[in-house]
Amino acid sequence: MSWQDQWKKWSNFHQLDESLKKQLTTMEQDKAQLEDAFYQSLTFGTGGMRGELGPGTNRMNIYTIRKAVEGLANYIEKHVDQAKTRGVVIAYDSRYMSKEFAIESARVLGQHQIQAYVFESLRPTPLLSFAVRYLQTAAGIMITASHNPPEYNGFKVYNEDGGQIPPKEAEAIIEEVNRVEDELQIDVQPQDEIEADGLLKWVGNDIDEAYLKELQSIQKTNVNEQHSHPLKIVFTPLHGTAYDLVVRGLKQTGFERLEIVDEQAKPDPEFSTVSSPNPEEHQAFEMAMKQGKEIDADILIGTDPDADRLGVAVKDGDGSYQVLTGNQLGTLLLDYTLAHMNETDRQNGKVIKTIVTTEMGRAVAEHYGVETIDTLTGFKFIGEKMKQFESTEDHFLFGYEESYGYLIGDFVRDKDAVQCAIAACEMADYWKRQGKTLKQALTSLYEKHGYYLEKMKSLTLKGINGAEQIAKIMNNIREYPFETLANQKVFAVEDYASSQRLYTQSKNKETIQLPKENVVKFLLEDEGWVCFRPSGTEPKMKSYFGVKTNDQAKSESFIQQIQEEVEQRMEEVLGEQV
């Protein structure tokens, strides 16, 4: 059907939700807005289904949610043992319509006689992953759009292992979703009926308590609040879901000198105190930094709305605070984790990172005799690899990605800002007792392993035209690959869409043993690299850069030159300033 036909179908549907009907009437004067709302159906990307709220097949609303759950229900009935009785656990964050979407999901599952466990109130994404494993459900659903703007929401599916669905499962679920011909005609059960029939069970604090108990298993050193200078912490949940579990986890670990950014403590779907609720962006720490200076805090921690991403700011030498990059914090946590394991625990242990995450992690792991495994971007691939370890002698030690996602304890199978917030504070406390700040500890790692530096350029290109521009960039890069960057020769080109690594001098080719993905990576002679990847969850074209030298100034100059040359190429391709 054309977008016009889809629009008319929705407009003529006499049972259309009243609020969506009003929005649709308002949109009728804006053809471009209507087209964008109906020109395609929301699909699963690297993190599930995510989009703007509103009427339309390309929007998040009760009908697109019903369609996704209908496909999921049909999938688990066919492919997961005892799916109906094991059921599906559902959690949701602080966004507009999150709880409503959770209940709609339960109503669709109820029509299939599939048990639904829904949290009584908002919970973090990692707790949903834990809950799938704890309750041994057939699947999990998380209603969240992570750190996207307020007008977004999303739908993430977790498999019976508690991990985000990997590509093969996603393809099968998408196939089931696509078989649903009309999202407006999906049968659902009334909420009161599925509650009365026991098909909707509300989940309370039992899972929280079980999760907090597991947190104790990843503690490496004892926190000593009695020493002369105990650690002082400022925490902001950025209007999201992390407040309760992070505060309880820190208190449980022994931290008492904890202050909360009160203005950002309460859930708020508008995220009214920040331009973006993303701990990757330094503006999200402005309030925490002000409060930190007032009490001379040692560490500032911030979590995104669904608490799967963690940002940390540490004392700089001039009394201000520096926000660590995801690569820096991940490397510090990795070093701390491995350093406090004995050789037996490290034996056959593996570190997992993504192809756009710093190579410094590999150097740190090698220092402790531990192998690092690369995956494609997206924590679902790390979770998938963890599952594979269960049938081998290998075991998981640490996983992380540059976009502020880390995991230490394998009782969760997705990135977990809650457990890593506690771990980061424990690490800061340890280094403080050694007379070092976290920044000084990081400098020591650079001096030992080399000055690794990474950057990422994100270019937002929305709508139909944006998708065409992203395709244009990727096609151009493949057709006219870089031969040099920053006066360094490209010695290999990795094209993950064709699963081939081409060595430019010998013209030899190797097969890349990873799933196919629309990603191209250039490897430079002097340990530099550049990677191009369209985002799977947002309308963005992402360019990643990485370098290593023996000097900080050299690394900064090297990566700046690479970035300038890449941005110039982007401008030439798009014919405009980017």
Short mmCIF file of C-alpha atoms in Angstrom, two decimals, residues 79-576:
data_model
loop_
_atom_site.label_atom_id
_atom_site.label_comp_id
_atom_site.label_asym_id
_atom_site.label_seq_id
_atom_site.Cartn_x
_atom_site.Cartn_y
_atom_site.Cartn_z
CA HIS A 79 10.11 -21.63 18.73
CA VAL A 80 10.29 -21.47 22.55
CA ASP A 81 9.41 -24.46 24.73
CA GLN A 82 6.45 -23.94 27.08
CA ALA A 83 6.14 -20.32 25.99
CA LYS A 84 2.58 -19.88 27.20
CA THR A 85 3.24 -20.95 30.79
CA ARG A 86 6.74 -19.47 31.05
CA GLY A 87 5.39 -16.19 29.76
CA VAL A 88 6.93 -12.82 28.98
CA VAL A 89 8.19 -10.25 31.50
CA ILE A 90 7.63 -6.58 30.65
CA ALA A 91 9.31 -3.46 32.04
CA TYR A 92 9.09 0.20 31.08
CA ASP A 93 10.87 3.51 31.65
CA SER A 94 9.76 7.07 32.43
CA ARG A 95 8.75 8.12 28.90
CA TYR A 96 5.37 9.19 27.60
CA MET A 97 3.11 6.16 27.00
CA SER A 98 5.61 3.67 28.45
CA LYS A 99 3.25 2.09 30.97
CA GLU A 100 0.38 2.18 28.45
CA PHE A 101 2.53 0.32 25.91
CA ALA A 102 3.49 -2.25 28.57
CA ILE A 103 -0.18 -2.93 29.30
CA GLU A 104 -1.02 -3.11 25.57
CA SER A 105 1.72 -5.72 25.23
CA ALA A 106 0.16 -7.77 28.04
CA ARG A 107 -3.29 -7.47 26.40
CA VAL A 108 -1.99 -8.92 23.13
CA LEU A 109 -0.18 -11.71 24.97
CA GLY A 110 -3.41 -12.39 26.90
CA GLN A 111 -5.25 -12.98 23.64
CA HIS A 112 -2.70 -15.75 22.99
CA GLN A 113 -3.11 -17.11 26.53
CA ILE A 114 0.53 -16.23 27.21
CA GLN A 115 1.40 -15.27 30.79
CA ALA A 116 2.56 -11.65 31.20
CA TYR A 117 4.60 -10.36 34.15
CA VAL A 118 4.50 -6.56 34.25
CA PHE A 119 6.44 -4.45 36.75
CA GLU A 120 4.24 -2.34 39.03
CA SER A 121 6.36 0.75 38.36
CA LEU A 122 9.21 1.81 36.10
CA ARG A 123 12.41 -0.23 36.14
CA PRO A 124 15.82 -0.10 34.39
CA THR A 125 16.58 -2.09 31.26
CA PRO A 126 19.26 -4.26 32.96
CA LEU A 127 16.71 -5.33 35.57
CA LEU A 128 14.45 -6.52 32.75
CA SER A 129 17.34 -8.62 31.40
CA PHE A 130 17.90 -10.01 34.89
CA ALA A 131 14.17 -10.67 35.35
CA VAL A 132 14.00 -12.81 32.19
CA ARG A 133 16.71 -15.07 33.61
CA TYR A 134 15.35 -14.96 37.17
CA LEU A 135 11.77 -15.83 36.19
CA GLN A 136 12.93 -18.12 33.34
CA THR A 137 10.44 -16.54 30.96
CA ALA A 138 10.25 -17.25 27.25
CA ALA A 139 11.07 -13.63 26.39
CA GLY A 140 11.20 -10.10 27.73
CA ILE A 141 9.93 -6.73 26.52
CA MET A 142 11.42 -3.37 27.51
CA ILE A 143 9.50 -0.22 26.65
CA THR A 144 12.16 2.48 26.28
CA ALA A 145 13.82 4.82 23.82
CA SER A 146 17.00 5.00 25.90
CA HIS A 147 18.45 8.53 25.66
CA ASN A 148 16.44 9.70 22.62
CA PRO A 149 14.53 13.02 22.78
CA PRO A 150 11.18 13.17 24.67
CA GLU A 151 9.05 12.67 21.56
CA TYR A 152 10.45 9.13 21.13
CA ASN A 153 9.64 5.77 22.63
CA GLY A 154 10.72 2.25 21.77
CA PHE A 155 10.21 -1.48 22.09
CA LYS A 156 13.10 -3.85 22.78
CA VAL A 157 12.78 -7.64 22.75
CA TYR A 158 14.87 -9.96 24.89
CA ASN A 159 15.23 -13.69 24.30
CA GLU A 160 14.97 -16.43 26.92
CA ASP A 161 18.65 -15.93 27.81
CA GLY A 162 18.00 -12.32 28.81
CA GLY A 163 19.93 -10.84 25.89
CA GLN A 164 18.68 -8.55 23.14
CA ILE A 165 17.60 -10.58 20.15
CA PRO A 166 20.51 -11.37 17.77
CA PRO A 167 20.08 -11.15 13.98
CA LYS A 168 18.74 -14.66 13.25
CA GLU A 169 16.07 -14.40 15.93
CA ALA A 170 15.29 -10.83 14.90
CA GLU A 171 14.80 -11.92 11.29
CA ALA A 172 12.39 -14.65 12.36
CA ILE A 173 10.43 -12.26 14.58
CA ILE A 174 10.34 -9.62 11.85
CA GLU A 175 8.99 -12.27 9.48
CA GLU A 176 6.18 -12.96 11.94
CA VAL A 177 5.54 -9.24 12.41
CA ASN A 178 5.36 -8.72 8.65
CA ARG A 179 2.76 -11.48 8.39
CA VAL A 180 0.41 -9.30 10.43
CA GLU A 181 -1.51 -7.65 7.63
CA ASP A 182 -3.42 -5.00 9.54
CA GLU A 183 -2.15 -3.52 12.80
CA LEU A 184 -5.57 -1.94 13.39
CA GLN A 185 -7.39 -5.29 13.52
CA ILE A 186 -5.33 -7.16 16.13
CA ASP A 187 -7.46 -8.72 18.86
CA VAL A 188 -6.57 -7.88 22.46
CA GLN A 189 -7.98 -8.89 25.83
CA PRO A 190 -9.30 -6.27 28.27
CA GLN A 191 -6.91 -5.56 31.13
CA ASP A 192 -9.38 -6.48 33.87
CA GLU A 193 -10.06 -9.87 32.24
CA ILE A 194 -6.42 -10.93 31.97
CA GLU A 195 -5.86 -9.78 35.55
CA ALA A 196 -8.86 -11.84 36.70
CA ASP A 197 -7.65 -14.85 34.70
CA GLY A 198 -4.14 -14.59 36.14
CA LEU A 199 -2.63 -13.91 32.71
CA LEU A 200 -1.40 -10.50 33.89
CA LYS A 201 0.66 -10.61 37.06
CA TRP A 202 2.14 -7.47 38.55
CA VAL A 203 5.77 -7.80 39.63
CA GLY A 204 6.90 -6.12 42.86
CA ASN A 205 10.20 -5.81 44.73
CA ASP A 206 11.24 -9.47 44.85
CA ILE A 207 13.26 -9.17 41.66
CA ASP A 208 14.92 -5.96 42.90
CA GLU A 209 16.08 -7.79 46.04
CA ALA A 210 17.43 -10.73 44.04
CA TYR A 211 19.31 -8.37 41.72
CA LEU A 212 20.85 -6.41 44.62
CA LYS A 213 22.04 -9.68 46.14
CA GLU A 214 23.77 -10.58 42.86
CA LEU A 215 25.50 -7.18 42.86
CA GLN A 216 27.53 -8.31 45.85
CA SER A 217 29.13 -11.04 43.72
CA ILE A 218 31.03 -8.57 41.55
CA GLN A 219 32.57 -6.55 44.39
CA LYS A 220 36.39 -6.75 44.18
CA THR A 221 37.59 -4.77 47.22
CA ASN A 222 36.11 -3.73 50.54
CA VAL A 223 34.92 -0.15 50.85
CA ASN A 224 36.34 1.40 54.00
CA GLU A 225 34.20 4.31 55.10
CA GLN A 226 36.28 4.62 58.26
CA HIS A 227 39.48 5.79 56.59
CA SER A 228 40.38 9.45 56.86
CA HIS A 229 39.05 10.54 53.47
CA PRO A 230 36.00 8.47 52.42
CA LEU A 231 34.82 8.74 48.84
CA LYS A 232 32.31 11.51 48.10
CA ILE A 233 29.82 10.80 45.30
CA VAL A 234 27.27 12.86 43.38
CA PHE A 235 24.67 10.89 41.42
CA THR A 236 22.12 11.97 38.80
CA PRO A 237 19.63 9.52 37.25
CA LEU A 238 18.74 12.19 34.61
CA HIS A 239 14.98 11.87 35.26
CA GLY A 240 15.05 8.14 34.54
CA THR A 241 14.77 4.75 36.22
CA ALA A 242 18.07 4.26 38.06
CA TYR A 243 17.52 6.16 41.30
CA ASP A 244 16.33 3.39 43.61
CA LEU A 245 18.66 0.56 42.57
CA VAL A 246 21.79 2.71 42.32
CA VAL A 247 21.21 4.33 45.72
CA ARG A 248 20.44 1.00 47.36
CA GLY A 249 23.41 -0.64 45.63
CA LEU A 250 25.82 2.06 46.80
CA LYS A 251 24.53 1.94 50.37
CA GLN A 252 24.73 -1.86 50.33
CA THR A 253 28.36 -1.67 49.18
CA GLY A 254 29.25 0.67 52.02
CA PHE A 255 29.12 4.15 50.52
CA GLU A 256 27.57 6.76 52.82
CA ARG A 257 28.89 10.03 51.39
CA LEU A 258 26.32 10.12 48.58
CA GLU A 259 24.47 13.16 47.30
CA ILE A 260 21.72 13.17 44.68
CA VAL A 261 21.01 15.88 42.13
CA ASP A 262 17.49 16.40 43.44
CA GLU A 263 16.26 18.37 40.41
CA GLN A 264 17.02 15.33 38.22
CA ALA A 265 16.01 12.58 40.66
CA LYS A 266 12.32 12.32 39.79
CA PRO A 267 11.16 10.64 36.57
CA ASP A 268 10.23 13.23 33.95
CA PRO A 269 9.28 12.31 30.36
CA GLU A 270 10.31 15.81 29.23
CA PHE A 271 13.81 15.49 30.72
CA SER A 272 13.29 19.14 31.54
CA THR A 273 16.68 20.02 33.03
CA VAL A 274 18.83 18.77 30.13
CA SER A 275 18.89 19.29 26.38
CA SER A 276 19.50 15.53 26.06
CA PRO A 277 19.26 12.86 28.80
CA ASN A 278 22.46 11.27 27.55
CA PRO A 279 25.47 10.87 29.87
CA GLU A 280 27.67 10.80 26.76
CA GLU A 281 27.00 14.55 26.39
CA HIS A 282 28.75 16.79 28.88
CA GLN A 283 25.80 19.15 29.32
CA ALA A 284 23.98 16.36 31.14
CA PHE A 285 26.53 16.73 33.96
CA GLU A 286 26.22 20.49 34.47
CA MET A 287 24.09 20.25 37.62
CA ALA A 288 26.15 17.38 38.99
CA MET A 289 29.35 19.34 38.43
CA LYS A 290 28.00 22.36 40.27
CA GLN A 291 26.96 20.19 43.19
CA GLY A 292 30.22 18.28 43.06
CA LYS A 293 32.29 21.43 43.43
CA GLU A 294 30.23 22.49 46.44
CA ILE A 295 31.09 19.33 48.37
CA ASP A 296 34.45 18.56 46.69
CA ALA A 297 33.09 15.25 45.34
CA ASP A 298 35.56 12.67 44.09
CA ILE A 299 33.30 11.22 41.41
CA LEU A 300 30.11 12.18 39.58
CA ILE A 301 27.95 9.40 38.10
CA GLY A 302 25.04 9.76 35.68
CA THR A 303 22.75 7.21 34.07
CA ASP A 304 20.53 7.53 31.00
CA PRO A 305 16.73 7.17 31.34
CA ASP A 306 16.60 3.36 31.12
CA ALA A 307 19.87 2.95 33.07
CA ASP A 308 21.83 0.88 30.61
CA ARG A 309 24.42 3.62 29.95
CA LEU A 310 26.72 5.14 32.55
CA GLY A 311 28.69 8.37 32.41
CA VAL A 312 31.36 9.32 34.94
CA ALA A 313 33.08 12.63 35.60
CA VAL A 314 36.27 12.74 37.68
CA LYS A 315 38.43 15.41 39.27
CA ASP A 316 40.74 17.24 36.94
CA GLY A 317 43.96 18.78 38.12
CA ASP A 318 42.56 22.33 38.19
CA GLY A 319 39.63 21.56 40.50
CA SER A 320 37.09 21.07 37.71
CA TYR A 321 35.61 17.80 36.48
CA GLN A 322 36.36 15.86 33.32
CA VAL A 323 33.72 13.58 31.80
CA LEU A 324 35.42 10.34 30.83
CA THR A 325 34.68 8.89 27.43
CA GLY A 326 33.06 5.48 27.24
CA ASN A 327 36.36 4.07 26.03
CA GLN A 328 38.25 5.58 28.97
CA LEU A 329 35.82 4.43 31.64
CA GLY A 330 35.53 0.99 30.05
CA THR A 331 39.32 0.61 30.01
CA LEU A 332 39.60 1.68 33.65
CA LEU A 333 36.87 -0.75 34.72
CA LEU A 334 38.47 -3.53 32.67
CA ASP A 335 41.90 -2.96 34.22
CA TYR A 336 40.42 -2.80 37.74
CA THR A 337 38.38 -5.97 37.19
CA LEU A 338 41.25 -8.03 35.80
CA ALA A 339 43.80 -6.71 38.32
CA HIS A 340 41.65 -7.95 41.20
CA MET A 341 41.24 -11.47 39.82
CA ASN A 342 43.67 -14.27 40.46
CA GLU A 343 45.29 -16.12 37.59
CA THR A 344 42.95 -19.09 37.97
CA ASP A 345 39.86 -16.88 37.59
CA ARG A 346 41.34 -15.30 34.48
CA GLN A 347 42.15 -18.64 32.86
CA ASN A 348 39.98 -19.20 29.75
CA GLY A 349 38.30 -15.87 30.51
CA LYS A 350 37.39 -13.55 27.66
CA VAL A 351 36.89 -9.83 27.25
CA ILE A 352 34.34 -8.84 24.62
CA LYS A 353 34.23 -5.47 22.87
CA THR A 354 32.78 -4.08 19.66
CA ILE A 355 34.68 -3.24 16.48
CA VAL A 356 34.36 0.51 17.15
CA THR A 357 35.58 0.29 20.77
CA THR A 358 39.13 1.32 21.70
CA GLU A 359 41.98 -1.08 21.01
CA MET A 360 43.42 -0.07 24.37
CA GLY A 361 41.17 -2.66 25.98
CA ARG A 362 42.91 -5.37 23.98
CA ALA A 363 46.30 -4.13 25.21
CA VAL A 364 45.11 -4.11 28.84
CA ALA A 365 43.64 -7.60 28.54
CA GLU A 366 46.85 -8.93 26.95
CA HIS A 367 48.80 -7.52 29.90
CA TYR A 368 46.80 -9.88 32.15
CA GLY A 369 47.04 -12.80 29.72
CA VAL A 370 43.38 -12.50 28.63
CA GLU A 371 42.09 -12.70 25.05
CA THR A 372 39.79 -10.02 23.62
CA ILE A 373 37.00 -10.93 21.18
CA ASP A 374 35.48 -8.40 18.79
CA THR A 375 31.78 -8.25 17.91
CA LEU A 376 29.68 -6.00 15.74
CA THR A 377 28.29 -2.83 17.30
CA GLY A 378 25.39 -3.46 19.66
CA PHE A 379 25.38 -5.16 23.03
CA LYS A 380 23.15 -7.92 21.67
CA PHE A 381 26.24 -9.36 20.02
CA ILE A 382 28.12 -9.35 23.32
CA GLY A 383 25.16 -11.09 24.99
CA GLU A 384 25.05 -13.64 22.18
CA LYS A 385 28.74 -14.42 22.65
CA MET A 386 28.19 -14.84 26.41
CA LYS A 387 25.51 -17.43 25.67
CA GLN A 388 27.91 -19.32 23.41
CA PHE A 389 30.47 -19.53 26.22
CA GLU A 390 28.06 -21.71 28.21
CA SER A 391 28.84 -24.63 25.90
CA THR A 392 32.64 -24.11 25.85
CA GLU A 393 35.50 -23.86 28.35
CA ASP A 394 35.56 -20.10 27.86
CA HIS A 395 33.88 -17.74 30.28
CA PHE A 396 32.95 -14.08 30.35
CA LEU A 397 35.05 -11.58 32.31
CA PHE A 398 34.07 -8.16 30.99
CA GLY A 399 32.21 -6.60 28.06
CA TYR A 400 31.94 -3.03 26.85
CA GLU A 401 31.30 -0.67 23.97
CA GLU A 402 32.37 2.91 23.37
CA SER A 403 28.83 4.28 23.74
CA TYR A 404 28.93 4.12 27.56
CA GLY A 405 27.79 0.52 27.91
CA TYR A 406 29.60 -1.94 30.21
CA LEU A 407 28.96 -5.28 31.90
CA ILE A 408 30.86 -7.11 34.65
CA GLY A 409 28.48 -9.66 36.16
CA ASP A 410 26.94 -12.15 33.74
CA PHE A 411 23.70 -12.40 35.74
CA VAL A 412 22.62 -9.66 33.29
CA ARG A 413 22.99 -10.07 29.53
CA ASP A 414 22.81 -6.42 28.48
CA LYS A 415 24.83 -3.34 29.37
CA ASP A 416 24.15 -2.39 32.96
CA ALA A 417 24.67 1.11 34.31
CA VAL A 418 23.49 0.10 37.77
CA GLN A 419 26.13 -2.52 38.49
CA CYS A 420 28.82 -0.45 36.77
CA ALA A 421 27.91 2.71 38.72
CA ILE A 422 28.63 0.79 41.92
CA ALA A 423 31.79 -0.72 40.38
CA ALA A 424 33.03 2.71 39.24
CA CYS A 425 32.63 4.11 42.76
CA GLU A 426 34.37 1.06 44.25
CA MET A 427 37.21 1.58 41.77
CA ALA A 428 37.45 5.30 42.61
CA ASP A 429 37.54 4.44 46.32
CA TYR A 430 40.34 1.93 45.72
CA TRP A 431 42.46 4.41 43.77
CA LYS A 432 41.80 7.17 46.30
CA ARG A 433 43.25 4.93 49.00
CA GLN A 434 46.30 4.52 46.74
CA GLY A 435 46.59 8.32 46.60
CA LYS A 436 45.31 8.64 43.02
CA THR A 437 42.30 10.13 41.29
CA LEU A 438 40.70 8.15 38.47
CA LYS A 439 42.26 10.57 36.00
CA GLN A 440 45.70 9.81 37.41
CA ALA A 441 44.95 6.09 37.21
CA LEU A 442 43.99 6.58 33.55
CA THR A 443 47.20 8.48 32.85
CA SER A 444 49.17 5.57 34.32
CA LEU A 445 47.42 3.22 31.90
CA TYR A 446 48.30 5.49 28.96
CA GLU A 447 51.93 5.56 30.05
CA LYS A 448 51.98 1.77 30.28
CA HIS A 449 50.05 0.85 27.11
CA GLY A 450 50.27 3.88 24.81
CA TYR A 451 48.16 6.97 24.17
CA TYR A 452 45.03 5.58 22.57
CA LEU A 453 42.53 8.22 21.54
CA GLU A 454 39.11 7.85 19.94
CA LYS A 455 36.38 10.16 18.62
CA MET A 456 32.98 9.75 17.01
CA LYS A 457 31.19 12.06 14.58
CA SER A 458 27.41 11.65 14.45
CA LEU A 459 25.48 13.19 11.58
CA THR A 460 21.68 13.35 11.96
CA LEU A 461 19.81 12.84 8.67
CA LYS A 462 16.06 12.43 9.27
CA GLY A 463 13.24 11.16 7.10
CA ILE A 464 13.21 9.70 3.60
CA ASN A 465 15.83 12.14 2.34
CA GLY A 466 18.05 11.36 5.30
CA ALA A 467 17.96 7.63 4.61
CA GLU A 468 18.93 8.36 0.98
CA GLN A 469 21.82 10.58 2.09
CA ILE A 470 23.14 7.89 4.46
CA ALA A 471 23.01 5.34 1.63
CA LYS A 472 24.80 7.82 -0.64
CA ILE A 473 27.64 8.19 1.87
CA MET A 474 28.09 4.45 2.32
CA ASN A 475 27.99 3.81 -1.43
CA ASN A 476 30.59 6.51 -2.05
CA ILE A 477 32.95 5.12 0.60
CA ARG A 478 32.74 1.66 -0.96
CA GLU A 479 33.12 2.88 -4.53
CA TYR A 480 35.98 5.28 -3.78
CA PRO A 481 37.74 3.88 -0.68
CA PHE A 482 40.31 5.94 1.18
CA GLU A 483 43.89 5.13 0.17
CA THR A 484 45.50 7.36 2.80
CA LEU A 485 44.35 9.25 5.89
CA ALA A 486 46.49 11.75 7.80
CA ASN A 487 49.44 10.79 5.56
CA GLN A 488 49.13 7.18 6.66
CA LYS A 489 48.48 4.45 4.10
CA VAL A 490 45.38 2.31 4.44
CA PHE A 491 46.73 -1.24 4.73
CA ALA A 492 43.36 -3.02 4.93
CA VAL A 493 39.68 -2.34 4.23
CA GLU A 494 37.02 -4.32 6.09
CA ASP A 495 33.57 -4.42 4.53
CA TYR A 496 31.21 -6.16 6.90
CA ALA A 497 28.37 -6.19 4.35
CA SER A 498 30.41 -8.58 2.18
CA SER A 499 32.32 -10.12 5.14
CA GLN A 500 35.63 -9.40 3.41
CA ARG A 501 38.91 -7.92 4.59
CA LEU A 502 41.02 -6.66 1.66
CA TYR A 503 44.75 -6.02 2.14
CA THR A 504 45.48 -3.09 -0.16
CA GLN A 505 49.09 -3.91 -1.07
CA SER A 506 48.87 -7.65 -1.72
CA LYS A 507 45.18 -7.58 -2.75
CA ASN A 508 44.73 -10.68 -0.60
CA LYS A 509 41.30 -11.19 0.91
CA GLU A 510 40.12 -12.77 4.16
CA THR A 511 36.66 -13.67 5.38
CA ILE A 512 35.46 -11.72 8.42
CA GLN A 513 33.89 -14.19 10.82
CA LEU A 514 31.06 -11.93 11.96
CA PRO A 515 27.45 -11.45 10.80
CA LYS A 516 26.93 -9.21 7.78
CA GLU A 517 26.33 -5.56 8.59
CA ASN A 518 26.38 -2.27 6.69
CA VAL A 519 29.77 -1.19 8.08
CA VAL A 520 33.09 -0.26 6.46
CA LYS A 521 36.34 0.04 8.42
CA PHE A 522 39.74 1.31 7.23
CA LEU A 523 42.89 0.15 9.05
CA LEU A 524 45.93 2.45 8.86
CA GLU A 525 49.60 1.46 8.96
CA ASP A 526 50.34 3.28 12.22
CA GLU A 527 47.60 1.68 14.36
CA GLY A 528 44.95 4.20 13.36
CA TRP A 529 41.50 3.28 12.06
CA VAL A 530 38.25 4.79 10.80
CA CYS A 531 34.85 3.09 10.75
CA PHE A 532 31.62 4.16 9.03
CA ARG A 533 28.27 2.85 10.25
CA PRO A 534 24.65 3.95 9.94
CA SER A 535 22.93 3.84 13.33
CA GLY A 536 20.46 1.01 13.80
CA THR A 537 18.22 2.94 16.21
CA GLU A 538 18.43 6.59 15.14
CA PRO A 539 18.49 8.48 11.80
CA LYS A 540 22.23 9.03 12.07
CA MET A 541 25.39 8.38 10.10
CA LYS A 542 28.23 7.60 12.49
CA SER A 543 31.95 7.89 11.83
CA TYR A 544 34.41 6.49 14.38
CA PHE A 545 38.12 7.32 14.62
CA GLY A 546 40.89 5.67 16.63
CA VAL A 547 44.65 6.24 16.93
CA LYS A 548 47.60 5.22 19.10
CA THR A 549 51.00 6.90 19.55
CA ASN A 550 53.52 7.14 22.37
CA ASP A 551 52.62 10.77 23.10
CA GLN A 552 49.33 12.49 23.98
CA ALA A 553 49.93 15.53 21.77
CA LYS A 554 50.82 13.31 18.81
CA SER A 555 47.64 11.28 19.26
CA GLU A 556 45.52 14.44 19.45
CA SER A 557 47.08 15.83 16.27
CA PHE A 558 46.80 12.49 14.47
CA ILE A 559 43.10 11.99 15.21
CA GLN A 560 42.25 15.62 14.44
CA GLN A 561 43.79 15.30 10.99
CA ILE A 562 41.90 12.08 10.30
CA GLN A 563 38.61 13.65 11.40
CA GLU A 564 39.11 16.74 9.24
CA GLU A 565 39.79 14.65 6.14
CA VAL A 566 36.73 12.47 6.78
CA GLU A 567 34.47 15.50 7.33
CA GLN A 568 35.75 17.07 4.13
CA ARG A 569 34.85 13.88 2.28
CA MET A 570 31.34 13.96 3.82
CA GLU A 571 30.84 17.52 2.65
CA GLU A 572 31.90 16.59 -0.86
CA VAL A 573 29.50 13.62 -0.95
CA LEU A 574 26.50 15.54 0.38
CA GLY A 575 27.36 18.81 -1.31
CA GLU A 576 26.75 20.80 1.85
#
